Amino acid sequence: MSAACYAKARAGKIPNFTGIDSPYEPPTQPDLHLRADHEEVSVLAEQVLAWLEARD
């Protein structure tokens, strides 16, 4: 999201904007769960690619 979108949401021009006036609701059963606080970006990228390849 761009800073402009957040500014518009804070000004009330974009209703139900997640993180501004609508709470973030994490998925109950995500297809992929990445732990960015525990892994390097390169490892996360490999996990995403492996997940995408497995979907084919």
N, CA, C and O atoms as a Tripos MOL2 file, in Angstrom:
@<TRIPOS>MOLECULE
protein
  224   223    56     0     0
PROTEIN
NO_CHARGES

@<TRIPOS>ATOM
      1 N           0.8450   -1.1860    0.0000 N.3       1 MET1
      2 CA          0.0000    0.0000    0.0000 C.3       1 MET1
      3 C           0.8820    1.2380    0.0000 C.2       1 MET1
      4 O           1.9560    1.2690    0.6010 O.2       1 MET1
      5 N           0.4080    2.2170   -0.6690 N.am      2 SER2
      6 CA          1.1790    3.4460   -0.7190 C.3       2 SER2
      7 C           0.7990    4.3600    0.4300 C.2       2 SER2
      8 O          -0.2680    4.2250    1.0290 O.2       2 SER2
      9 N           1.6800    5.2810    0.7220 N.am      3 ALA3
     10 CA          1.4170    6.2580    1.7750 C.3       3 ALA3
     11 C           0.1920    7.0890    1.4350 C.2       3 ALA3
     12 O          -0.5250    7.5370    2.3310 O.2       3 ALA3
     13 N          -0.0530    7.2980    0.1480 N.am      4 ALA4
     14 CA         -1.2210    8.0800   -0.2730 C.3       4 ALA4
     15 C          -2.5170    7.3810    0.1180 C.2       4 ALA4
     16 O          -3.4800    8.0360    0.5170 O.2       4 ALA4
     17 N          -2.5470    6.0640    0.0050 N.am      5 CYS5
     18 CA         -3.7500    5.3120    0.3990 C.3       5 CYS5
     19 C          -4.0050    5.4590    1.8900 C.2       5 CYS5
     20 O          -5.1430    5.6590    2.3130 O.2       5 CYS5
     21 N          -2.9580    5.3600    2.6790 N.am      6 TYR6
     22 CA         -3.1230    5.5110    4.1270 C.3       6 TYR6
     23 C          -3.5850    6.9190    4.4740 C.2       6 TYR6
     24 O          -4.4210    7.0950    5.3600 O.2       6 TYR6
     25 N          -3.0530    7.9140    3.7910 N.am      7 ALA7
     26 CA         -3.4680    9.2970    4.0400 C.3       7 ALA7
     27 C          -4.9430    9.4830    3.7040 C.2       7 ALA7
     28 O          -5.6740   10.1350    4.4490 O.2       7 ALA7
     29 N          -5.3810    8.9130    2.5850 N.am      8 LYS8
     30 CA         -6.7960    9.0110    2.2080 C.3       8 LYS8
     31 C          -7.6840    8.2960    3.2210 C.2       8 LYS8
     32 O          -8.7570    8.7880    3.5690 O.2       8 LYS8
     33 N          -7.2390    7.1450    3.6890 N.am      9 ALA9
     34 CA         -8.0270    6.3980    4.6730 C.3       9 ALA9
     35 C          -8.1420    7.1790    5.9760 C.2       9 ALA9
     36 O          -9.2140    7.2320    6.5790 O.2       9 ALA9
     37 N          -7.0480    7.7800    6.4090 N.am     10 ARG10
     38 CA         -7.0800    8.5790    7.6450 C.3      10 ARG10
     39 C          -7.9820    9.7970    7.4940 C.2      10 ARG10
     40 O          -8.5640   10.2700    8.4710 O.2      10 ARG10
     41 N          -8.0950   10.3000    6.2780 N.am     11 ALA11
     42 CA         -8.9530   11.4620    6.0150 C.3      11 ALA11
     43 C         -10.4120   11.0510    5.8190 C.2      11 ALA11
     44 O         -11.2780   11.9030    5.6180 O.2      11 ALA11
     45 N         -10.6830    9.7420    5.8760 N.am     12 GLY12
     46 CA        -12.0510    9.2620    5.7340 C.3      12 GLY12
     47 C         -12.5050    9.0690    4.3050 C.2      12 GLY12
     48 O         -13.6920    8.8580    4.0580 O.2      12 GLY12
     49 N         -11.5790    9.1370    3.3530 N.am     13 LYS13
     50 CA        -11.9360    8.9990    1.9400 C.3      13 LYS13
     51 C         -11.9640    7.5430    1.4690 C.2      13 LYS13
     52 O         -12.4990    7.2460    0.4010 O.2      13 LYS13
     53 N         -11.3900    6.6410    2.2610 N.am     14 ILE14
     54 CA        -11.4330    5.2110    1.9480 C.3      14 ILE14
     55 C         -12.0040    4.5110    3.1830 C.2      14 ILE14
     56 O         -11.3000    4.3370    4.1780 O.2      14 ILE14
     57 N         -13.2790    4.1100    3.1230 N.am     15 PRO15
     58 CA        -13.8760    3.4520    4.2940 C.3      15 PRO15
     59 C         -13.4060    2.0020    4.4450 C.2      15 PRO15
     60 O         -13.0030    1.3610    3.4740 O.2      15 PRO15
     61 N         -13.4670    1.5120    5.6560 N.am     16 ASN16
     62 CA        -13.1350    0.1110    5.9690 C.3      16 ASN16
     63 C         -11.7170   -0.2700    5.5560 C.2      16 ASN16
     64 O         -11.4860   -1.3770    5.0700 O.2      16 ASN16
     65 N         -10.7950    0.6220    5.7440 N.am     17 PHE17
     66 CA         -9.4010    0.3940    5.3780 C.3      17 PHE17
     67 C          -8.7190   -0.3650    6.5150 C.2      17 PHE17
     68 O          -8.6510    0.1240    7.6430 O.2      17 PHE17
     69 N          -8.2170   -1.5570    6.2140 N.am     18 THR18
     70 CA         -7.5970   -2.3890    7.2400 C.3      18 THR18
     71 C          -6.4330   -1.6620    7.9030 C.2      18 THR18
     72 O          -5.5480   -1.1210    7.2400 O.2      18 THR18
     73 N          -6.4640   -1.6680    9.2240 N.am     19 GLY19
     74 CA         -5.4080   -1.0250    9.9940 C.3      19 GLY19
     75 C          -5.7120    0.4100   10.3500 C.2      19 GLY19
     76 O          -5.0280    0.9870   11.1960 O.2      19 GLY19
     77 N          -6.7190    1.0090    9.7300 N.am     20 ILE20
     78 CA         -7.0990    2.3860   10.0350 C.3      20 ILE20
     79 C          -8.4400    2.3840   10.7570 C.2      20 ILE20
     80 O          -8.5000    2.7050   11.9440 O.2      20 ILE20
     81 N          -9.5020    2.0310   10.0670 N.am     21 ASP21
     82 CA        -10.8150    1.9890   10.7220 C.3      21 ASP21
     83 C         -11.4530    0.6050   10.6490 C.2      21 ASP21
     84 O         -12.6170    0.4270   11.0110 O.2      21 ASP21
     85 N         -10.6970   -0.3500   10.1890 N.am     22 SER22
     86 CA        -11.1660   -1.7320   10.1300 C.3      22 SER22
     87 C         -10.0400   -2.6140   10.6760 C.2      22 SER22
     88 O          -8.9060   -2.5120   10.2090 O.2      22 SER22
     89 N         -10.3270   -3.4710   11.6470 N.am     23 PRO23
     90 CA         -9.2500   -4.2630   12.2470 C.3      23 PRO23
     91 C          -8.7000   -5.3150   11.2950 C.2      23 PRO23
     92 O          -9.4040   -5.8050   10.4120 O.2      23 PRO23
     93 N          -7.4390   -5.6510   11.4880 N.am     24 TYR24
     94 CA         -6.8260   -6.7460   10.7440 C.3      24 TYR24
     95 C          -7.3430   -8.0540   11.3240 C.2      24 TYR24
     96 O          -7.3080   -8.2580   12.5380 O.2      24 TYR24
     97 N          -7.8150   -8.9280   10.4660 N.am     25 GLU25
     98 CA         -8.2960  -10.2350   10.8860 C.3      25 GLU25
     99 C          -7.4300  -11.3010   10.2230 C.2      25 GLU25
    100 O          -7.5640  -11.5520    9.0260 O.2      25 GLU25
    101 N          -6.5500  -11.9240   10.9870 N.am     26 PRO26
    102 CA         -5.6920  -12.9440   10.3780 C.3      26 PRO26
    103 C          -6.5200  -14.1230    9.8830 C.2      26 PRO26
    104 O          -7.5510  -14.4430   10.4740 O.2      26 PRO26
    105 N          -6.0830  -14.7720    8.8090 N.am     27 PRO27
    106 CA         -6.8290  -15.9180    8.2920 C.3      27 PRO27
    107 C          -6.8150  -17.0670    9.3010 C.2      27 PRO27
    108 O          -5.8330  -17.2660   10.0160 O.2      27 PRO27
    109 N          -7.9030  -17.8100    9.3490 N.am     28 THR28
    110 CA         -7.9750  -18.9330   10.2840 C.3      28 THR28
    111 C          -7.1890  -20.1330    9.7760 C.2      28 THR28
    112 O          -6.6410  -20.8950   10.5730 O.2      28 THR28
    113 N          -7.1260  -20.3100    8.4620 N.am     29 GLN29
    114 CA         -6.3760  -21.4190    7.8680 C.3      29 GLN29
    115 C          -5.6020  -20.9170    6.6470 C.2      29 GLN29
    116 O          -6.0310  -21.1330    5.5140 O.2      29 GLN29
    117 N          -4.4720  -20.2520    6.8680 N.am     30 PRO30
    118 CA         -3.7200  -19.7230    5.7220 C.3      30 PRO30
    119 C          -3.1380  -20.8490    4.8650 C.2      30 PRO30
    120 O          -2.7810  -21.9120    5.3730 O.2      30 PRO30
    121 N          -3.0510  -20.5990    3.5740 N.am     31 ASP31
    122 CA         -2.4430  -21.5660    2.6610 C.3      31 ASP31
    123 C          -0.9340  -21.6440    2.8680 C.2      31 ASP31
    124 O          -0.3170  -22.6840    2.6400 O.2      31 ASP31
    125 N          -0.3570  -20.5440    3.2980 N.am     32 LEU32
    126 CA          1.0850  -20.4640    3.5050 C.3      32 LEU32
    127 C           1.3410  -19.5770    4.7080 C.2      32 LEU32
    128 O           0.7680  -18.4920    4.8150 O.2      32 LEU32
    129 N           2.1930  -20.0250    5.6090 N.am     33 HIS33
    130 CA          2.5130  -19.2440    6.8030 C.3      33 HIS33
    131 C           4.0120  -18.9960    6.8090 C.2      33 HIS33
    132 O           4.8020  -19.9340    6.9170 O.2      33 HIS33
    133 N           4.4020  -17.7370    6.6920 N.am     34 LEU34
    134 CA          5.8160  -17.3660    6.6690 C.3      34 LEU34
    135 C           6.1740  -16.6490    7.9630 C.2      34 LEU34
    136 O           5.4340  -15.7760    8.4160 O.2      34 LEU34
    137 N           7.2960  -17.0100    8.5530 N.am     35 ARG35
    138 CA          7.7410  -16.3840    9.7940 C.3      35 ARG35
    139 C           8.9120  -15.4510    9.4820 C.2      35 ARG35
    140 O          10.0760  -15.8420    9.5720 O.2      35 ARG35
    141 N           8.5880  -14.2330    9.1210 N.am     36 ALA36
    142 CA          9.6130  -13.2600    8.7550 C.3      36 ALA36
    143 C          10.4740  -12.8710    9.9480 C.2      36 ALA36
    144 O          11.5720  -12.3400    9.7790 O.2      36 ALA36
    145 N           9.9830  -13.1320   11.1490 N.am     37 ASP37
    146 CA         10.7690  -12.8200   12.3370 C.3      37 ASP37
    147 C          11.7470  -13.9390   12.7010 C.2      37 ASP37
    148 O          12.5460  -13.7880   13.6260 O.2      37 ASP37
    149 N          11.6880  -15.0620   11.9760 N.am     38 HIS38
    150 CA         12.5610  -16.1960   12.2700 C.3      38 HIS38
    151 C          13.4280  -16.6410   11.0910 C.2      38 HIS38
    152 O          14.3290  -17.4620   11.2670 O.2      38 HIS38
    153 N          13.1710  -16.1160    9.9030 N.am     39 GLU39
    154 CA         13.8820  -16.5740    8.7100 C.3      39 GLU39
    155 C          14.4500  -15.4040    7.9170 C.2      39 GLU39
    156 O          13.9570  -14.2800    8.0020 O.2      39 GLU39
    157 N          15.4830  -15.6850    7.1550 N.am     40 GLU40
    158 CA         16.0480  -14.6950    6.2430 C.3      40 GLU40
    159 C          15.1250  -14.5510    5.0330 C.2      40 GLU40
    160 O          14.3660  -15.4640    4.7080 O.2      40 GLU40
    161 N          15.2000  -13.4080    4.3800 N.am     41 VAL41
    162 CA         14.3480  -13.1400    3.2220 C.3      41 VAL41
    163 C          14.5710  -14.1860    2.1320 C.2      41 VAL41
    164 O          13.6140  -14.6200    1.4900 O.2      41 VAL41
    165 N          15.7990  -14.5890    1.9200 N.am     42 SER42
    166 CA         16.0770  -15.5810    0.8710 C.3      42 SER42
    167 C          15.3950  -16.9150    1.1730 C.2      42 SER42
    168 O          14.9150  -17.5810    0.2560 O.2      42 SER42
    169 N          15.3470  -17.3080    2.4280 N.am     43 VAL43
    170 CA         14.6730  -18.5510    2.8200 C.3      43 VAL43
    171 C          13.1710  -18.4170    2.6060 C.2      43 VAL43
    172 O          12.5200  -19.3420    2.1200 O.2      43 VAL43
    173 N          12.6290  -17.2710    2.9670 N.am     44 LEU44
    174 CA         11.1990  -17.0290    2.7680 C.3      44 LEU44
    175 C          10.8470  -17.0660    1.2850 C.2      44 LEU44
    176 O           9.8190  -17.6240    0.9010 O.2      44 LEU44
    177 N          11.6980  -16.4740    0.4550 N.am     45 ALA45
    178 CA         11.4590  -16.4800   -0.9900 C.3      45 ALA45
    179 C          11.4570  -17.9120   -1.5210 C.2      45 ALA45
    180 O          10.6240  -18.2630   -2.3560 O.2      45 ALA45
    181 N          12.3790  -18.7310   -1.0440 N.am     46 GLU46
    182 CA         12.4180  -20.1330   -1.4590 C.3      46 GLU46
    183 C          11.1490  -20.8630   -1.0330 C.2      46 GLU46
    184 O          10.6260  -21.6860   -1.7840 O.2      46 GLU46
    185 N          10.6550  -20.5680    0.1590 N.am     47 GLN47
    186 CA          9.4260  -21.2000    0.6360 C.3      47 GLN47
    187 C           8.2390  -20.8140   -0.2430 C.2      47 GLN47
    188 O           7.3990  -21.6540   -0.5660 O.2      47 GLN47
    189 N           8.1740  -19.5450   -0.6270 N.am     48 VAL48
    190 CA          7.0820  -19.0850   -1.4890 C.3      48 VAL48
    191 C           7.1600  -19.7740   -2.8440 C.2      48 VAL48
    192 O           6.1510  -20.2570   -3.3570 O.2      48 VAL48
    193 N           8.3480  -19.8200   -3.4200 N.am     49 LEU49
    194 CA          8.5060  -20.4650   -4.7240 C.3      49 LEU49
    195 C           8.1540  -21.9460   -4.6610 C.2      49 LEU49
    196 O           7.4980  -22.4630   -5.5650 O.2      49 LEU49
    197 N           8.5800  -22.6300   -3.6120 N.am     50 ALA50
    198 CA          8.2540  -24.0500   -3.4690 C.3      50 ALA50
    199 C           6.7490  -24.2430   -3.3390 C.2      50 ALA50
    200 O           6.1870  -25.1750   -3.9140 O.2      50 ALA50
    201 N           6.1040  -23.3720   -2.5920 N.am     51 TRP51
    202 CA          4.6500  -23.4620   -2.4260 C.3      51 TRP51
    203 C           3.9370  -23.2340   -3.7560 C.2      51 TRP51
    204 O           2.9900  -23.9480   -4.0880 O.2      51 TRP51
    205 N           4.3940  -22.2370   -4.5170 N.am     52 LEU52
    206 CA          3.7900  -21.9570   -5.8210 C.3      52 LEU52
    207 C           3.9830  -23.1230   -6.7840 C.2      52 LEU52
    208 O           3.0570  -23.4990   -7.5020 O.2      52 LEU52
    209 N           5.1830  -23.6940   -6.8010 N.am     53 GLU53
    210 CA          5.4540  -24.8210   -7.6940 C.3      53 GLU53
    211 C           4.6100  -26.0350   -7.3230 C.2      53 GLU53
    212 O           4.1820  -26.7810   -8.2040 O.2      53 GLU53
    213 N           4.3680  -26.2390   -6.0500 N.am     54 ALA54
    214 CA          3.5730  -27.3840   -5.5960 C.3      54 ALA54
    215 C           2.1030  -27.2330   -5.9680 C.2      54 ALA54
    216 O           1.3770  -28.2250   -6.0470 O.2      54 ALA54
    217 N           1.6670  -26.0180   -6.1910 N.am     55 ARG55
    218 CA          0.2660  -25.7650   -6.5470 C.3      55 ARG55
    219 C          -0.0450  -26.1590   -7.9790 C.2      55 ARG55
    220 O          -1.2050  -26.4040   -8.3100 O.2      55 ARG55
    221 N           0.9620  -26.2250   -8.8330 N.am     56 ASP56
    222 CA          0.7300  -26.5190  -10.2620 C.3      56 ASP56
    223 C           0.1920  -27.8800  -10.4790 C.2      56 ASP56
    224 O          -0.0530  -28.2720  -11.6190 O.2      56 ASP56
@<TRIPOS>BOND
     1     1     2 1
     2     2     3 1
     3     3     4 2
     4     3     5 am
     5     5     6 1
     6     6     7 1
     7     7     8 2
     8     7     9 am
     9     9    10 1
    10    10    11 1
    11    11    12 2
    12    11    13 am
    13    13    14 1
    14    14    15 1
    15    15    16 2
    16    15    17 am
    17    17    18 1
    18    18    19 1
    19    19    20 2
    20    19    21 am
    21    21    22 1
    22    22    23 1
    23    23    24 2
    24    23    25 am
    25    25    26 1
    26    26    27 1
    27    27    28 2
    28    27    29 am
    29    29    30 1
    30    30    31 1
    31    31    32 2
    32    31    33 am
    33    33    34 1
    34    34    35 1
    35    35    36 2
    36    35    37 am
    37    37    38 1
    38    38    39 1
    39    39    40 2
    40    39    41 am
    41    41    42 1
    42    42    43 1
    43    43    44 2
    44    43    45 am
    45    45    46 1
    46    46    47 1
    47    47    48 2
    48    47    49 am
    49    49    50 1
    50    50    51 1
    51    51    52 2
    52    51    53 am
    53    53    54 1
    54    54    55 1
    55    55    56 2
    56    55    57 am
    57    57    58 1
    58    58    59 1
    59    59    60 2
    60    59    61 am
    61    61    62 1
    62    62    63 1
    63    63    64 2
    64    63    65 am
    65    65    66 1
    66    66    67 1
    67    67    68 2
    68    67    69 am
    69    69    70 1
    70    70    71 1
    71    71    72 2
    72    71    73 am
    73    73    74 1
    74    74    75 1
    75    75    76 2
    76    75    77 am
    77    77    78 1
    78    78    79 1
    79    79    80 2
    80    79    81 am
    81    81    82 1
    82    82    83 1
    83    83    84 2
    84    83    85 am
    85    85    86 1
    86    86    87 1
    87    87    88 2
    88    87    89 am
    89    89    90 1
    90    90    91 1
    91    91    92 2
    92    91    93 am
    93    93    94 1
    94    94    95 1
    95    95    96 2
    96    95    97 am
    97    97    98 1
    98    98    99 1
    99    99   100 2
   100    99   101 am
   101   101   102 1
   102   102   103 1
   103   103   104 2
   104   103   105 am
   105   105   106 1
   106   106   107 1
   107   107   108 2
   108   107   109 am
   109   109   110 1
   110   110   111 1
   111   111   112 2
   112   111   113 am
   113   113   114 1
   114   114   115 1
   115   115   116 2
   116   115   117 am
   117   117   118 1
   118   118   119 1
   119   119   120 2
   120   119   121 am
   121   121   122 1
   122   122   123 1
   123   123   124 2
   124   123   125 am
   125   125   126 1
   126   126   127 1
   127   127   128 2
   128   127   129 am
   129   129   130 1
   130   130   131 1
   131   131   132 2
   132   131   133 am
   133   133   134 1
   134   134   135 1
   135   135   136 2
   136   135   137 am
   137   137   138 1
   138   138   139 1
   139   139   140 2
   140   139   141 am
   141   141   142 1
   142   142   143 1
   143   143   144 2
   144   143   145 am
   145   145   146 1
   146   146   147 1
   147   147   148 2
   148   147   149 am
   149   149   150 1
   150   150   151 1
   151   151   152 2
   152   151   153 am
   153   153   154 1
   154   154   155 1
   155   155   156 2
   156   155   157 am
   157   157   158 1
   158   158   159 1
   159   159   160 2
   160   159   161 am
   161   161   162 1
   162   162   163 1
   163   163   164 2
   164   163   165 am
   165   165   166 1
   166   166   167 1
   167   167   168 2
   168   167   169 am
   169   169   170 1
   170   170   171 1
   171   171   172 2
   172   171   173 am
   173   173   174 1
   174   174   175 1
   175   175   176 2
   176   175   177 am
   177   177   178 1
   178   178   179 1
   179   179   180 2
   180   179   181 am
   181   181   182 1
   182   182   183 1
   183   183   184 2
   184   183   185 am
   185   185   186 1
   186   186   187 1
   187   187   188 2
   188   187   189 am
   189   189   190 1
   190   190   191 1
   191   191   192 2
   192   191   193 am
   193   193   194 1
   194   194   195 1
   195   195   196 2
   196   195   197 am
   197   197   198 1
   198   198   199 1
   199   199   200 2
   200   199   201 am
   201   201   202 1
   202   202   203 1
   203   203   204 2
   204   203   205 am
   205   205   206 1
   206   206   207 1
   207   207   208 2
   208   207   209 am
   209   209   210 1
   210   210   211 1
   211   211   212 2
   212   211   213 am
   213   213   214 1
   214   214   215 1
   215   215   216 2
   216   215   217 am
   217   217   218 1
   218   218   219 1
   219   219   220 2
   220   219   221 am
   221   221   222 1
   222   222   223 1
   223   223   224 2
@<TRIPOS>SUBSTRUCTURE
     1 MET1         2 RESIDUE 1 A MET
     2 SER2         6 RESIDUE 1 A SER
     3 ALA3        10 RESIDUE 1 A ALA
     4 ALA4        14 RESIDUE 1 A ALA
     5 CYS5        18 RESIDUE 1 A CYS
     6 TYR6        22 RESIDUE 1 A TYR
     7 ALA7        26 RESIDUE 1 A ALA
     8 LYS8        30 RESIDUE 1 A LYS
     9 ALA9        34 RESIDUE 1 A ALA
    10 ARG10       38 RESIDUE 1 A ARG
    11 ALA11       42 RESIDUE 1 A ALA
    12 GLY12       46 RESIDUE 1 A GLY
    13 LYS13       50 RESIDUE 1 A LYS
    14 ILE14       54 RESIDUE 1 A ILE
    15 PRO15       58 RESIDUE 1 A PRO
    16 ASN16       62 RESIDUE 1 A ASN
    17 PHE17       66 RESIDUE 1 A PHE
    18 THR18       70 RESIDUE 1 A THR
    19 GLY19       74 RESIDUE 1 A GLY
    20 ILE20       78 RESIDUE 1 A ILE
    21 ASP21       82 RESIDUE 1 A ASP
    22 SER22       86 RESIDUE 1 A SER
    23 PRO23       90 RESIDUE 1 A PRO
    24 TYR24       94 RESIDUE 1 A TYR
    25 GLU25       98 RESIDUE 1 A GLU
    26 PRO26      102 RESIDUE 1 A PRO
    27 PRO27      106 RESIDUE 1 A PRO
    28 THR28      110 RESIDUE 1 A THR
    29 GLN29      114 RESIDUE 1 A GLN
    30 PRO30      118 RESIDUE 1 A PRO
    31 ASP31      122 RESIDUE 1 A ASP
    32 LEU32      126 RESIDUE 1 A LEU
    33 HIS33      130 RESIDUE 1 A HIS
    34 LEU34      134 RESIDUE 1 A LEU
    35 ARG35      138 RESIDUE 1 A ARG
    36 ALA36      142 RESIDUE 1 A ALA
    37 ASP37      146 RESIDUE 1 A ASP
    38 HIS38      150 RESIDUE 1 A HIS
    39 GLU39      154 RESIDUE 1 A GLU
    40 GLU40      158 RESIDUE 1 A GLU
    41 VAL41      162 RESIDUE 1 A VAL
    42 SER42      166 RESIDUE 1 A SER
    43 VAL43      170 RESIDUE 1 A VAL
    44 LEU44      174 RESIDUE 1 A LEU
    45 ALA45      178 RESIDUE 1 A ALA
    46 GLU46      182 RESIDUE 1 A GLU
    47 GLN47      186 RESIDUE 1 A GLN
    48 VAL48      190 RESIDUE 1 A VAL
    49 LEU49      194 RESIDUE 1 A LEU
    50 ALA50      198 RESIDUE 1 A ALA
    51 TRP51      202 RESIDUE 1 A TRP
    52 LEU52      206 RESIDUE 1 A LEU
    53 GLU53      210 RESIDUE 1 A GLU
    54 ALA54      214 RESIDUE 1 A ALA
    55 ARG55      218 RESIDUE 1 A ARG
    56 ASP56      222 RESIDUE 1 A ASP
